Short mmCIF file of C-alpha atoms in Angstrom, two decimals:
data_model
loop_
_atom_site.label_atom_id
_atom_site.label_comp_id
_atom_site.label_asym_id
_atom_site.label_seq_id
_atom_site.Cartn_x
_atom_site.Cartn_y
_atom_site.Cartn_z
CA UNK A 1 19.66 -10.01 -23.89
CA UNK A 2 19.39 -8.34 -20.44
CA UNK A 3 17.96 -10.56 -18.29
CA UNK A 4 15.72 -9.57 -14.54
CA UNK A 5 15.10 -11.58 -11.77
CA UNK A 6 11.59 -10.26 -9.69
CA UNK A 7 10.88 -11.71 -6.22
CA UNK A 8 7.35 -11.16 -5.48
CA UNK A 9 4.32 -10.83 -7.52
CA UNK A 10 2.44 -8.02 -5.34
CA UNK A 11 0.95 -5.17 -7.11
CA UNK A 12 4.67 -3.67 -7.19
CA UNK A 13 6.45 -6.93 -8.31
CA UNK A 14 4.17 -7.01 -11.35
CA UNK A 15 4.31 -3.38 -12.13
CA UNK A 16 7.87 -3.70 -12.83
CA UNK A 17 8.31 -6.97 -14.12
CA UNK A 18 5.78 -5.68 -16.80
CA UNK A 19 7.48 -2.70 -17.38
CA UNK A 20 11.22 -4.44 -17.75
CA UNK A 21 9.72 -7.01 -19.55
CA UNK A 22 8.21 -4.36 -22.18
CA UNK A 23 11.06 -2.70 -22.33
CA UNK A 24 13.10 -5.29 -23.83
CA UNK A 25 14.31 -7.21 -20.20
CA UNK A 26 14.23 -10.87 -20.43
CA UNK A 27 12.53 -11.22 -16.72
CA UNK A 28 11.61 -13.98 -14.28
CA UNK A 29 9.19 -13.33 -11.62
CA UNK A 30 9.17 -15.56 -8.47
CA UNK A 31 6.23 -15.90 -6.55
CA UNK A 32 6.65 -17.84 -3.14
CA UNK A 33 2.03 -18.80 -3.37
CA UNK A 34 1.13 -21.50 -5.43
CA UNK A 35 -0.50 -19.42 -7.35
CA UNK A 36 -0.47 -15.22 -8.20
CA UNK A 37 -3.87 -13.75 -6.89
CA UNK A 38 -5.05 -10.55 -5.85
CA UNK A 39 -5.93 -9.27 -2.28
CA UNK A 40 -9.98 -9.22 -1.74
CA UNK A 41 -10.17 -5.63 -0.68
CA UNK A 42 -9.43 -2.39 -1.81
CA UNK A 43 -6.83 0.65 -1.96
CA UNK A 44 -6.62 4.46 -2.20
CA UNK A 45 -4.36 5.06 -4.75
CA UNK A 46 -3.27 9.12 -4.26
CA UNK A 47 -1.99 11.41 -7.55
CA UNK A 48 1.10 10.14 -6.95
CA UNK A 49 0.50 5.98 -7.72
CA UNK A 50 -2.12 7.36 -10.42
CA UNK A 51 0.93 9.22 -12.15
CA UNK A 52 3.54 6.33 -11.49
CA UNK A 53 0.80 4.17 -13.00
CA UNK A 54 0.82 6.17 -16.35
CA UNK A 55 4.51 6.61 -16.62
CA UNK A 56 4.22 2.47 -16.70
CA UNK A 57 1.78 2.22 -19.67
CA UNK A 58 -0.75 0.74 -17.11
CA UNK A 59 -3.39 4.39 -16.93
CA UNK A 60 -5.54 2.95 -19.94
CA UNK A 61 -8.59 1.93 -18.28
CA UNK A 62 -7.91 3.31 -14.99
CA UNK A 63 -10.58 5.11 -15.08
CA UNK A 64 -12.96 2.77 -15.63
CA UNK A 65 -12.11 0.66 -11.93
CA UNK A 66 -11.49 3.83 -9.91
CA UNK A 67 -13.78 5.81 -7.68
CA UNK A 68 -12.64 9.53 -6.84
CA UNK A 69 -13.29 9.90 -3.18
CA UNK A 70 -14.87 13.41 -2.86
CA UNK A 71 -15.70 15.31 0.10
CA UNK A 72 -14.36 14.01 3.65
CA UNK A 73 -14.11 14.93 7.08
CA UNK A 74 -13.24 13.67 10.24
CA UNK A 75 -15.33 13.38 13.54
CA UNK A 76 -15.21 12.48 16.82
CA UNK A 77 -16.83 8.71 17.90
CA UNK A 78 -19.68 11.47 19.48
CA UNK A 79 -20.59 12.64 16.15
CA UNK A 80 -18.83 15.98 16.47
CA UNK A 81 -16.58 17.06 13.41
CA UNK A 82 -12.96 17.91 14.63
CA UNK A 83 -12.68 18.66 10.93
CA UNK A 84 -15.66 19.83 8.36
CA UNK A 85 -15.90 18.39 5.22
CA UNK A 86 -13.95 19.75 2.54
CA UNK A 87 -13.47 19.97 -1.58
CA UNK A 88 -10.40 18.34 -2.57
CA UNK A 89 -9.03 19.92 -5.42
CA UNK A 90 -9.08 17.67 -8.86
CA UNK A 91 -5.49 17.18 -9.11
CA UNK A 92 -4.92 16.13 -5.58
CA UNK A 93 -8.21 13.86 -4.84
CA UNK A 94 -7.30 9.81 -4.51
CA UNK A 95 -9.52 7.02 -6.11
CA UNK A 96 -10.78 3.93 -4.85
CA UNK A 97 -9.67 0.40 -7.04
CA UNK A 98 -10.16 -2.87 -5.93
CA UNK A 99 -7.52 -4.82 -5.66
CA UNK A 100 -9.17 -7.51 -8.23
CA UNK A 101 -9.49 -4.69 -10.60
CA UNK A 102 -5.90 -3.47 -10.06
CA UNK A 103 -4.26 -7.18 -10.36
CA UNK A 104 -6.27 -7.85 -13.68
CA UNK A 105 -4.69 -4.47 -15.06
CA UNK A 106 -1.46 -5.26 -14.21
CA UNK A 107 -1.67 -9.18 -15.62
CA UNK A 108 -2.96 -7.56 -18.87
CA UNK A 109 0.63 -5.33 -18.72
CA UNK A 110 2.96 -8.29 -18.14
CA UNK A 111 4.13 -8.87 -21.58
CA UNK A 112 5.30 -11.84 -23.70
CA UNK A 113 9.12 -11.66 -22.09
CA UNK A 114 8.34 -13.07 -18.87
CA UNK A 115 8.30 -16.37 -17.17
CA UNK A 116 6.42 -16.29 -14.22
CA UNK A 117 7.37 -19.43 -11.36
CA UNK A 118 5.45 -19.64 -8.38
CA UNK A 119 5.83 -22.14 -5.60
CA UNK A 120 9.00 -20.30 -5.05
CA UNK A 121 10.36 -19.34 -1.32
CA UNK A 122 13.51 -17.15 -2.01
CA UNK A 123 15.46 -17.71 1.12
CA UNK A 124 18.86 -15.73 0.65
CA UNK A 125 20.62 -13.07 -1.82
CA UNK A 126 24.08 -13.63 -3.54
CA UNK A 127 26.21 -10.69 -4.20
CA UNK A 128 30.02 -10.13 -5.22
CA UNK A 129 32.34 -7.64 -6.89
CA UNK A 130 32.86 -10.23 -10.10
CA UNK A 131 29.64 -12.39 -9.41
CA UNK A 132 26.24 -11.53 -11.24
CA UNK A 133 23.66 -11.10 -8.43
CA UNK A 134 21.38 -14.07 -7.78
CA UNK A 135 18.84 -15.18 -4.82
CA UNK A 136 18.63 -18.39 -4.08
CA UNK A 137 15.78 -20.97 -2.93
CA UNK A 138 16.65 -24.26 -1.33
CA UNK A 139 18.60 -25.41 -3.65
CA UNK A 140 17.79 -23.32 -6.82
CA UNK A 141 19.66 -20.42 -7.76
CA UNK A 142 18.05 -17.26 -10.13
CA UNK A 143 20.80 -15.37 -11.83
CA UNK A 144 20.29 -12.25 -13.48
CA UNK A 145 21.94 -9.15 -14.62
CA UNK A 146 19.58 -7.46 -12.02
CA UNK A 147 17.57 -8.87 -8.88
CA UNK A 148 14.35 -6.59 -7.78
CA UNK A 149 13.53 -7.77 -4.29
CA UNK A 150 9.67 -6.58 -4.06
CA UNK A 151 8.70 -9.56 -1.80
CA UNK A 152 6.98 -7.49 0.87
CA UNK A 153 7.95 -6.71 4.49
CA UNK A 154 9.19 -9.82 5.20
CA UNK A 155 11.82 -9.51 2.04
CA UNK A 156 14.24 -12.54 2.60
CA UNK A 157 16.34 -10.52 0.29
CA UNK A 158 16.25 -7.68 2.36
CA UNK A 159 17.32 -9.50 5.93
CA UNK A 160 20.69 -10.40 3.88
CA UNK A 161 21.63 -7.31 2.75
CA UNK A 162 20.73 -4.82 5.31
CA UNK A 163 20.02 -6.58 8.37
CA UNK A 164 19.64 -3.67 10.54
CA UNK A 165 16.74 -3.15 9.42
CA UNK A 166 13.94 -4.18 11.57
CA UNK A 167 10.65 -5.20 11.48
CA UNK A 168 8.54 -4.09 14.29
CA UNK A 169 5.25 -3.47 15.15
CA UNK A 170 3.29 -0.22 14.94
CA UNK A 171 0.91 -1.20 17.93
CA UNK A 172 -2.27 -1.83 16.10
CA UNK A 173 -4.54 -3.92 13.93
CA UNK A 174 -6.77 -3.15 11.01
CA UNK A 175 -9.31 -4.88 9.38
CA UNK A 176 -10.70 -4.11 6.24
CA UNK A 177 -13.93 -5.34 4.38
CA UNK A 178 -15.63 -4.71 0.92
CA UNK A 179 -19.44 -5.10 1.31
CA UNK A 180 -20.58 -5.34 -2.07
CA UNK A 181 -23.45 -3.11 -3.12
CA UNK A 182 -26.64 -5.92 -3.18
CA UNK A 183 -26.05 -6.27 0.69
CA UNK A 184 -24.96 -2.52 1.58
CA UNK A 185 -27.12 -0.82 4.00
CA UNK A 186 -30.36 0.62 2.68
CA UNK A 187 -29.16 3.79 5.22
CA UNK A 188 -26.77 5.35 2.76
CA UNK A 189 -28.87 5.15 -0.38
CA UNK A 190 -28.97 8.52 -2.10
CA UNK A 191 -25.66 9.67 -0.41
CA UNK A 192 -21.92 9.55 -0.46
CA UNK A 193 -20.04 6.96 2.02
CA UNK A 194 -16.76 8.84 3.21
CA UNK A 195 -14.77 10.16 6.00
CA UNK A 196 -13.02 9.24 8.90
CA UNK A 197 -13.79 8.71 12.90
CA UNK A 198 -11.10 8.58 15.06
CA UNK A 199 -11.20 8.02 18.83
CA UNK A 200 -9.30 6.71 21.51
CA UNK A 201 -6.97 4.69 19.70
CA UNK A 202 -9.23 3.25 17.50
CA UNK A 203 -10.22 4.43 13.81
CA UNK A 204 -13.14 3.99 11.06
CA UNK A 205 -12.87 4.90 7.72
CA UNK A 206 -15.27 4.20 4.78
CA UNK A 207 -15.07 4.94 1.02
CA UNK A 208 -17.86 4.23 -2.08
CA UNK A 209 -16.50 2.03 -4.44
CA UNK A 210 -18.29 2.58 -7.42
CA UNK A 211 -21.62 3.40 -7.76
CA UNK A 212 -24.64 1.48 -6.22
CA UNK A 213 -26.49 -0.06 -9.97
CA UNK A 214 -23.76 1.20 -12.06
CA UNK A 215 -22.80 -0.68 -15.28
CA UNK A 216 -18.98 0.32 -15.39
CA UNK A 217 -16.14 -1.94 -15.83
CA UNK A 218 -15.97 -3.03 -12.62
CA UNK A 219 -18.79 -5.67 -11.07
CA UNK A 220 -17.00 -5.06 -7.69
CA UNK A 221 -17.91 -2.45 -6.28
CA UNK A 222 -19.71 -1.23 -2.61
CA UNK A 223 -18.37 0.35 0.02
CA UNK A 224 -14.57 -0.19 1.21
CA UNK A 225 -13.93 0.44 5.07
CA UNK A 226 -11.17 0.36 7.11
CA UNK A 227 -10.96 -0.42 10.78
CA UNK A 228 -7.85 0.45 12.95
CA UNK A 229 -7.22 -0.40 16.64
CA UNK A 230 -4.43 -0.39 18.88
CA UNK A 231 -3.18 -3.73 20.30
CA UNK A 232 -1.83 -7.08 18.84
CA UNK A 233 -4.05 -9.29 16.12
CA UNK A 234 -7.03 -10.94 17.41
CA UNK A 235 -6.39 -14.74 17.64
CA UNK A 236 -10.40 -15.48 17.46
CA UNK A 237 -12.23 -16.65 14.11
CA UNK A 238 -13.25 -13.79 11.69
CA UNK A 239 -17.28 -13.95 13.24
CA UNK A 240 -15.98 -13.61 16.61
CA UNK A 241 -13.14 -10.59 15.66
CA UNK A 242 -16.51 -9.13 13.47
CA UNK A 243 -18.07 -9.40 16.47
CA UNK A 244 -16.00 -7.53 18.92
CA UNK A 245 -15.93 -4.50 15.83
CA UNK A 246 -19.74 -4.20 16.03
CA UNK A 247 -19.06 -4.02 19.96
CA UNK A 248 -16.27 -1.49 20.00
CA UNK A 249 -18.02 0.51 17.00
CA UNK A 250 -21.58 0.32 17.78
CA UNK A 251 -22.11 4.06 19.40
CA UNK A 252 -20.10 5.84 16.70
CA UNK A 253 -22.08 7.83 14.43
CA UNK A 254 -23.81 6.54 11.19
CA UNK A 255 -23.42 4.53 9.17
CA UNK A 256 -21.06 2.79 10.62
CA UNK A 257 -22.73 0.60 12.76
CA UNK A 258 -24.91 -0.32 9.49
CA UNK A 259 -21.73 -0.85 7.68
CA UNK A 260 -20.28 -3.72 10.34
CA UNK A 261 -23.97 -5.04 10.24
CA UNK A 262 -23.84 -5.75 6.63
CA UNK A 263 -20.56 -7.06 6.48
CA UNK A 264 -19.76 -11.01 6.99
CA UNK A 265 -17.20 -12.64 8.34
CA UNK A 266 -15.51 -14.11 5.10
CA UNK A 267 -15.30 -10.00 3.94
CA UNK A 268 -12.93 -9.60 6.65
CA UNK A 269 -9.06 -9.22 6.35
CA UNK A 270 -7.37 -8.49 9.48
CA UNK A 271 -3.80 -7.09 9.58
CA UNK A 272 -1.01 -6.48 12.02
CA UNK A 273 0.07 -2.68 10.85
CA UNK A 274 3.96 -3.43 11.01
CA UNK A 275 6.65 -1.35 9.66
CA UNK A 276 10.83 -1.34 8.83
CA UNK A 277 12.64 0.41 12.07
CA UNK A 278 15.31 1.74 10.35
CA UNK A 279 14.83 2.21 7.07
CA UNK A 280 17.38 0.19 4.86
CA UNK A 281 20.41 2.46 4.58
CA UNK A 282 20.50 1.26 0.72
CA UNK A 283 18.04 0.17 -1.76
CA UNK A 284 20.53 -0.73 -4.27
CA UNK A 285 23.55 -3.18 -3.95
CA UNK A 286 26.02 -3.64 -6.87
CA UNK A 287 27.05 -6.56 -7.99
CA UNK A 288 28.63 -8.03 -11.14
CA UNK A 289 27.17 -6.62 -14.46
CA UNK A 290 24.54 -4.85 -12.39
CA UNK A 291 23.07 -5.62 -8.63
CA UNK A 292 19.62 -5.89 -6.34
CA UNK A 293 17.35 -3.18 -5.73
CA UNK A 294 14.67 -3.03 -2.94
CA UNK A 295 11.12 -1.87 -4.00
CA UNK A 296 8.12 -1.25 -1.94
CA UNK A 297 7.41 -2.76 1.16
CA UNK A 298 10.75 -4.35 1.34
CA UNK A 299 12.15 -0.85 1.06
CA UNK A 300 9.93 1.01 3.05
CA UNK A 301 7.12 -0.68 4.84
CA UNK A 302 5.35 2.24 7.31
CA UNK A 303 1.99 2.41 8.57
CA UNK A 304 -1.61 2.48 6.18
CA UNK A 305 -2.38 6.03 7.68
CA UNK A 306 -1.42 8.41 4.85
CA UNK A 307 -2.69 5.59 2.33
CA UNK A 308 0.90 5.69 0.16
CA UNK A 309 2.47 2.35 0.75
CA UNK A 310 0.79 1.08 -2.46
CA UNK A 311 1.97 4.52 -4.46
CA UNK A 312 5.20 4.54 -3.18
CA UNK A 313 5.79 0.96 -4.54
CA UNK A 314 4.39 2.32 -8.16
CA UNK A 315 6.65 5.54 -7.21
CA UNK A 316 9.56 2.70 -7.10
CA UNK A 317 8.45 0.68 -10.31
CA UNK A 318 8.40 3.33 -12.60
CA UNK A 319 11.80 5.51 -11.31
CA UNK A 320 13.52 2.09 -11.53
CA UNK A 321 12.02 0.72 -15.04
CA UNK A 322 13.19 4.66 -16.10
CA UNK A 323 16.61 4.61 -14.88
CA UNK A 324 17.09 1.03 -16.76
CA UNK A 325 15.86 1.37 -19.85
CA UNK A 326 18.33 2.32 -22.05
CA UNK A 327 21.60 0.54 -19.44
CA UNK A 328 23.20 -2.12 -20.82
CA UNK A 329 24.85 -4.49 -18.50
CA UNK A 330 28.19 -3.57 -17.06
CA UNK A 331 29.01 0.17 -15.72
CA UNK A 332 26.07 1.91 -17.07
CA UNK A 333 23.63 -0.70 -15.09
CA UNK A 334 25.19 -0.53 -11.95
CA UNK A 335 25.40 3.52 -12.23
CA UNK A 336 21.41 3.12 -13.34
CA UNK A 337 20.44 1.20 -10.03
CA UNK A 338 23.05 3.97 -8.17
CA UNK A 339 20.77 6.28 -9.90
CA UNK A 340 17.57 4.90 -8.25
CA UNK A 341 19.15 4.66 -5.10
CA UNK A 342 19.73 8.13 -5.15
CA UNK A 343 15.99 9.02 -6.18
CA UNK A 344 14.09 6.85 -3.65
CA UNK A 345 15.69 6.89 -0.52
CA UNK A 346 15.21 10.46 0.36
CA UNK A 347 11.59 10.12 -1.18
CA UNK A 348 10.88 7.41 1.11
CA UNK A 349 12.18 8.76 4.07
CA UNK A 350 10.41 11.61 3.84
CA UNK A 351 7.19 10.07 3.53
CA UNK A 352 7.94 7.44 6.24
CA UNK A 353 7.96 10.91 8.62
CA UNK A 354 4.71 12.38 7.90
CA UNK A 355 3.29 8.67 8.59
CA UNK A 356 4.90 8.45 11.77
CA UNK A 357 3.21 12.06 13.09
CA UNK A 358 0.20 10.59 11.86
CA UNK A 359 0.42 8.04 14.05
CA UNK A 360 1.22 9.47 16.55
CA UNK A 361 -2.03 11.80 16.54
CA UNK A 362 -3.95 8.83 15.99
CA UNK A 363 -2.81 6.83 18.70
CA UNK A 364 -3.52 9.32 21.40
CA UNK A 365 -4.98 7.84 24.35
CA UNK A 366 -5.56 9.22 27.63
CA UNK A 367 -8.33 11.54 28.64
CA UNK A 368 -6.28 14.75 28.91
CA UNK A 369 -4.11 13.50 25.95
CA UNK A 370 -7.65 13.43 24.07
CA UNK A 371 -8.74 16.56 24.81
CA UNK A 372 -5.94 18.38 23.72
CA UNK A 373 -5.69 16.08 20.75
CA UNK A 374 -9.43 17.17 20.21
CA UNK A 375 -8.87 20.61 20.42
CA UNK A 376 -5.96 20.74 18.22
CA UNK A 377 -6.88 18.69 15.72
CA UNK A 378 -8.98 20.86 13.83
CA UNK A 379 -5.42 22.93 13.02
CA UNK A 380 -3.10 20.08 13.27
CA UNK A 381 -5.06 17.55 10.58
CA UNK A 382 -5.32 19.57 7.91
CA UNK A 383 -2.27 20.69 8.34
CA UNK A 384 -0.46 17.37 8.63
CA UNK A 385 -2.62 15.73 5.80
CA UNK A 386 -2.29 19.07 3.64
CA UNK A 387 1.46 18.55 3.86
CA UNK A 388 1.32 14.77 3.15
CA UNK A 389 -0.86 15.77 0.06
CA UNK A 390 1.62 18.07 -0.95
CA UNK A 391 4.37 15.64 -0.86
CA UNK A 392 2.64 13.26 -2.87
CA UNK A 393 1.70 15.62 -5.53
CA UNK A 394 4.68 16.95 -5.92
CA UNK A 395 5.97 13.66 -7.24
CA UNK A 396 6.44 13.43 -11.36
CA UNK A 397 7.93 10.64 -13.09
CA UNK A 398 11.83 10.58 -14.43
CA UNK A 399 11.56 11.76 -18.03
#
């Protein structure tokens, strides 16, 4: 029997454990957590991660947990628009899942053929011409005809086999909250929550999560917002960084303000916004009957601005549970994982680039900077996100 390895159990480590594990893989996934849990927030998920999602037998009930975000704009911290609201087209608008909903689908696609160990903190990678890959922890080694490194930015697996690449900071923070409906402000009853704010290096965006009284699937929904400054962490206690939001938020328009207000401190996850500086010059390293392959963040961690870092790792999960499916161990794995090389790396670079000109147009600072910025951005956003849309859509899954 073909046997997997997984390191990581994030939202792309158990998309493809479940989906080699369905397929007829014998797989172990390692978790480094005492236990596997899901984040307490939310994510967009764009065409792209809903399609990946499909092509992994995990759309049924998608649906049911996701919110299409509609019309959206963006607007100055005055209240101005630099960009009037807009119809997204059907095919191209994201949803809104929390990440509770999202982990209990992908538990539910697991499968009987796995063994899941947490408690496990994979510290190094073994590959050789004549060895079968492994990763290793303390003392423990996890041998496999294949080795999926999806353990995040920080992928141990990663440092060993491409050390070049870095991880570095992208200059800012966010923080992101749900607020669940019962204490959302009264302010927005009767009317959409969405768009975006962006002023001098800082950022707001908010997003309905369901609908206020609905009886759906979900029971966790509210309103999802994201909060994005330049400069390092905040070392202070969650009420004291809440605290300095409400103060660097409280004259943008509405409802923002009302959104902070009705958030508490235990809602709030802060977040360095890091990224990989280069990218990984390989995502798949032969060894033995077959080899590792990087997936996700541990490929490609960039930025949250374009919203794809959790697609791109469902991008990953499916091309790679594709390419695999049929290869037996031996020449037609390794030329399988070659395969996926091939596929992702340009895919991910090319994203990586329209994330980077995001942030740069969202980092402007300066008050001449600003005001060209401003003027501009009404051509230069659309634009930008119209091509970053386009990328994304363009994606399909491997037959």
């Amino acid at each position: 029997m073909r046997t997997a390895v997984v390191v990581g159990a994030g939202i792309g480590g158990l998309a493809v454990a479940g989906a080699l594990a369905r397929s007829g893989w014998q797989v172990t996934l390692l978790e480094r957590a005492d236990r596997v849990r899901p984040g307490q927030t939310a994510l967009v998920l764009w065409p792209n991660g809903i399609r990946a999602l499909r092509a992994l037998g995990l759309g049924d009930g998608l649906d049911a947990i996701g919110t299409p975000v509609g019309e959206t704009g963006v607007r100055r911290p005055d209240g101005h628009w630099l960009v009037q609201p807009r119809p997204v087209a059907p095919h191209r608008a994201p949803v809104v899942v929390h990440r509770e909903d999202l982990h209990d689908a992908l538990i539910a696609g697991l499968g009987d053929r796995l063994d899941i160990r947490t408690g496990i903190r994979v510290d190094d990678a073994r590959t050789g011409a004549n060895d079968r890959p492994a990763v290793t922890a303390g003392r423990q080694v996890f041998a496999a005809d294949l080795v999926v490194a999806a353990d995040g930015i920080d992928s141990a697996v990663r440092a060993r086999l491409a050390p070049a690449s870095a991880v570095v900071s992208s200059g800012c923070t966010a923080w992101r909250a749900v607020i669940p409906w019962y204490r959302a402000p009264k302010t927005i009853e009767g009317r959409p929550v969405g768009g975006e704010t962006l002023g001098a290096g800082y950022r707001f965006v908010a997003a309905s999560l369901g609908e206020r009284g609905s009886s759906g699937a979900s029971t966790r929904g509210g309103v999802y917002w994201v909060a994005t400054a330049a400069g390092a962490p905040r070392p202070e206690p969650p009420a004291t960084q809440l605290g300095l939001l409400r103060r660097w938020y409280a004259d943008w328009p509405a409802p923002i303000a009302d959104l902070l207000d009705a958030t508490e401190p235990d809602d709030l996850v802060q977040q360095e916004v890091r990224e990989l500086r280069p990218l990984p010059r390989a995502y798949a390293f032969a060894s033995g009957p077959g080899g590792v392959v990087l997936l996700g963040d541990a490929a490609h961690a960039m930025p949250h601005h374009l919203g794809q870092g959790a697609c791109l790792a469902f991008e990953d999960a499916a091309t790679l549970a594709a390419a695999v499916r049929d290869a037996e161990p031996g020449l037609p794995l390794r030329r399988a994982i070659e395969g996926y090389d091939r596929e992702r790396r340009p895919r991910a670079a090319t994203m990586v680039r329209q994330t980077r000109r995001m942030s740069a147009v969202l980092q402007t600072r300066g008050r001449l900077a600003l005001r060209a910025r401003d003027a501009a951005l009404g051509q230069i956003t659309p634009r930008l996100l119209g091509s970053a849309a386009s990328t994304a859509a363009q994606w399909r899954p491997p037959a």
